[in-house]
Amino acid sequence: ASGLAQKMEMSVQGLQRSFRTHFHMSPGQIIRQLRLRRVKYLLIHSKMSSEDISRQTGFYSIQALHLFFKRETGITPGAYKRLKISQS
C-alpha cells in the first residue's frame, strides 16, 4: 500500500480511507479477492499444475497457496476443483 500511496502522492492512511470509501474494502482485501479469483479461474480453466498456479498468482510455495485458499474459502484448492468439475 505504501508504494501505491507514494505513486498517488498521498499518505497510506489517505489511500486506505479512499479505498474504503469507494470500494468498501481495504487495498489488501481487494488484492486478496483478485488473487483468489485468479486462482479459482486457473484451477478450473487451465491444465496448470498447482505449483505453476502458485507461482503465477504470486505465492512463494504450494503450501502458501493452499493455506491462503483454505483460509479464504473454507476448502482446499483440490476440493474446490473437484466440486466445480462435478457441477459441470
PDB file of C-alpha atoms in Angstrom:
ATOM      1  CA  ALA A   1       0.000   0.000   0.000  1.00  0.00           C
ATOM      2  CA  SER A   2       2.864   2.376   0.744  1.00  0.00           C
ATOM      3  CA  GLY A   3       4.262   2.110  -2.808  1.00  0.00           C
ATOM      4  CA  LEU A   4       0.862   2.811  -4.317  1.00  0.00           C
ATOM      5  CA  ALA A   5       0.284   5.689  -1.905  1.00  0.00           C
ATOM      6  CA  GLN A   6       3.606   7.231  -2.933  1.00  0.00           C
ATOM      7  CA  LYS A   7       2.762   6.943  -6.620  1.00  0.00           C
ATOM      8  CA  MET A   8      -0.561   8.623  -5.983  1.00  0.00           C
ATOM      9  CA  GLU A   9       1.137  11.277  -3.831  1.00  0.00           C
ATOM     10  CA  MET A  10      -0.991  10.568  -0.781  1.00  0.00           C
ATOM     11  CA  SER A  11      -0.487   9.068   2.659  1.00  0.00           C
ATOM     12  CA  VAL A  12      -1.092   5.371   3.320  1.00  0.00           C
ATOM     13  CA  GLN A  13      -3.960   6.342   5.620  1.00  0.00           C
ATOM     14  CA  GLY A  14      -5.470   8.528   2.899  1.00  0.00           C
ATOM     15  CA  LEU A  15      -5.199   5.715   0.378  1.00  0.00           C
ATOM     16  CA  GLN A  16      -6.843   3.242   2.730  1.00  0.00           C
ATOM     17  CA  ARG A  17      -9.619   5.705   3.559  1.00  0.00           C
ATOM     18  CA  SER A  18     -10.193   6.359  -0.144  1.00  0.00           C
ATOM     19  CA  PHE A  19     -10.377   2.630  -0.919  1.00  0.00           C
ATOM     20  CA  ARG A  20     -12.847   2.048   1.900  1.00  0.00           C
ATOM     21  CA  THR A  21     -14.982   4.965   0.720  1.00  0.00           C
ATOM     22  CA  HIS A  22     -15.087   3.903  -2.931  1.00  0.00           C
ATOM     23  CA  PHE A  23     -14.782   0.103  -2.765  1.00  0.00           C
ATOM     24  CA  HIS A  24     -15.908  -0.662   0.810  1.00  0.00           C
ATOM     25  CA  MET A  25     -12.690  -2.684   1.234  1.00  0.00           C
ATOM     26  CA  SER A  26      -9.074  -2.066   2.108  1.00  0.00           C
ATOM     27  CA  PRO A  27      -6.406  -2.306  -0.607  1.00  0.00           C
ATOM     28  CA  GLY A  28      -5.247  -5.588   0.949  1.00  0.00           C
ATOM     29  CA  GLN A  29      -8.749  -7.058   0.814  1.00  0.00           C
ATOM     30  CA  ILE A  30      -9.068  -6.138  -2.855  1.00  0.00           C
ATOM     31  CA  ILE A  31      -5.700  -7.697  -3.669  1.00  0.00           C
ATOM     32  CA  ARG A  32      -6.661 -10.918  -1.840  1.00  0.00           C
ATOM     33  CA  GLN A  33     -10.010 -11.005  -3.648  1.00  0.00           C
ATOM     34  CA  LEU A  34      -8.342 -10.581  -7.044  1.00  0.00           C
ATOM     35  CA  ARG A  35      -5.729 -13.252  -6.306  1.00  0.00           C
ATOM     36  CA  LEU A  36      -8.434 -15.663  -5.139  1.00  0.00           C
ATOM     37  CA  ARG A  37     -10.485 -15.016  -8.281  1.00  0.00           C
ATOM     38  CA  ARG A  38      -7.424 -15.737 -10.447  1.00  0.00           C
ATOM     39  CA  VAL A  39      -6.570 -18.943  -8.563  1.00  0.00           C
ATOM     40  CA  LYS A  40     -10.154 -20.189  -8.919  1.00  0.00           C
ATOM     41  CA  TYR A  41     -10.129 -19.428 -12.629  1.00  0.00           C
ATOM     42  CA  LEU A  42      -6.838 -21.237 -13.206  1.00  0.00           C
ATOM     43  CA  LEU A  43      -7.940 -24.263 -11.168  1.00  0.00           C
ATOM     44  CA  ILE A  44     -10.977 -24.743 -13.375  1.00  0.00           C
ATOM     45  CA  HIS A  45      -9.900 -23.444 -16.781  1.00  0.00           C
ATOM     46  CA  SER A  46      -6.257 -24.422 -17.091  1.00  0.00           C
ATOM     47  CA  LYS A  47      -4.194 -27.566 -17.058  1.00  0.00           C
ATOM     48  CA  MET A  48      -1.506 -25.870 -14.975  1.00  0.00           C
ATOM     49  CA  SER A  49      -0.028 -27.726 -12.016  1.00  0.00           C
ATOM     50  CA  SER A  50      -0.631 -26.434  -8.501  1.00  0.00           C
ATOM     51  CA  GLU A  51       2.990 -25.335  -8.421  1.00  0.00           C
ATOM     52  CA  ASP A  52       2.571 -23.314 -11.612  1.00  0.00           C
ATOM     53  CA  ILE A  53      -0.671 -21.776 -10.340  1.00  0.00           C
ATOM     54  CA  SER A  54       1.016 -20.788  -7.089  1.00  0.00           C
ATOM     55  CA  ARG A  55       3.854 -19.064  -8.966  1.00  0.00           C
ATOM     56  CA  GLN A  56       1.503 -17.446 -11.492  1.00  0.00           C
ATOM     57  CA  THR A  57      -0.579 -15.907  -8.711  1.00  0.00           C
ATOM     58  CA  GLY A  58       2.307 -14.672  -6.572  1.00  0.00           C
ATOM     59  CA  PHE A  59       2.630 -17.341  -3.894  1.00  0.00           C
ATOM     60  CA  TYR A  60       6.093 -18.497  -2.885  1.00  0.00           C
ATOM     61  CA  SER A  61       5.000 -22.117  -2.459  1.00  0.00           C
ATOM     62  CA  ILE A  62       2.149 -24.548  -2.987  1.00  0.00           C
ATOM     63  CA  GLN A  63       1.694 -24.635   0.787  1.00  0.00           C
ATOM     64  CA  ALA A  64       1.228 -20.861   0.930  1.00  0.00           C
ATOM     65  CA  LEU A  65      -1.392 -21.070  -1.827  1.00  0.00           C
ATOM     66  CA  HIS A  66      -3.139 -23.945  -0.030  1.00  0.00           C
ATOM     67  CA  LEU A  67      -3.276 -22.072   3.300  1.00  0.00           C
ATOM     68  CA  PHE A  68      -4.494 -18.861   1.644  1.00  0.00           C
ATOM     69  CA  PHE A  69      -7.181 -20.661  -0.361  1.00  0.00           C
ATOM     70  CA  LYS A  70      -8.458 -22.646   2.613  1.00  0.00           C
ATOM     71  CA  ARG A  71      -8.498 -19.551   4.844  1.00  0.00           C
ATOM     72  CA  GLU A  72     -10.456 -17.571   2.249  1.00  0.00           C
ATOM     73  CA  THR A  73     -12.907 -20.277   1.095  1.00  0.00           C
ATOM     74  CA  GLY A  74     -13.003 -22.905   3.832  1.00  0.00           C
ATOM     75  CA  ILE A  75     -11.976 -25.670   1.415  1.00  0.00           C
ATOM     76  CA  THR A  76      -8.750 -26.761  -0.244  1.00  0.00           C
ATOM     77  CA  PRO A  77      -7.939 -25.903  -3.873  1.00  0.00           C
ATOM     78  CA  GLY A  78      -8.284 -29.583  -4.806  1.00  0.00           C
ATOM     79  CA  ALA A  79     -11.705 -29.842  -3.170  1.00  0.00           C
ATOM     80  CA  TYR A  80     -12.800 -26.661  -4.959  1.00  0.00           C
ATOM     81  CA  LYS A  81     -11.677 -28.031  -8.308  1.00  0.00           C
ATOM     82  CA  ARG A  82     -13.447 -31.373  -7.755  1.00  0.00           C
ATOM     83  CA  LEU A  83     -16.624 -29.568  -6.666  1.00  0.00           C
ATOM     84  CA  LYS A  84     -16.678 -27.305  -9.703  1.00  0.00           C
ATOM     85  CA  ILE A  85     -15.889 -30.138 -12.119  1.00  0.00           C
ATOM     86  CA  SER A  86     -18.654 -32.298 -10.652  1.00  0.00           C
ATOM     87  CA  GLN A  87     -21.119 -29.397 -11.091  1.00  0.00           C
ATOM     88  CA  SER A  88     -20.292 -29.088 -14.816  1.00  0.00           C
TER      89      SER A  88
END
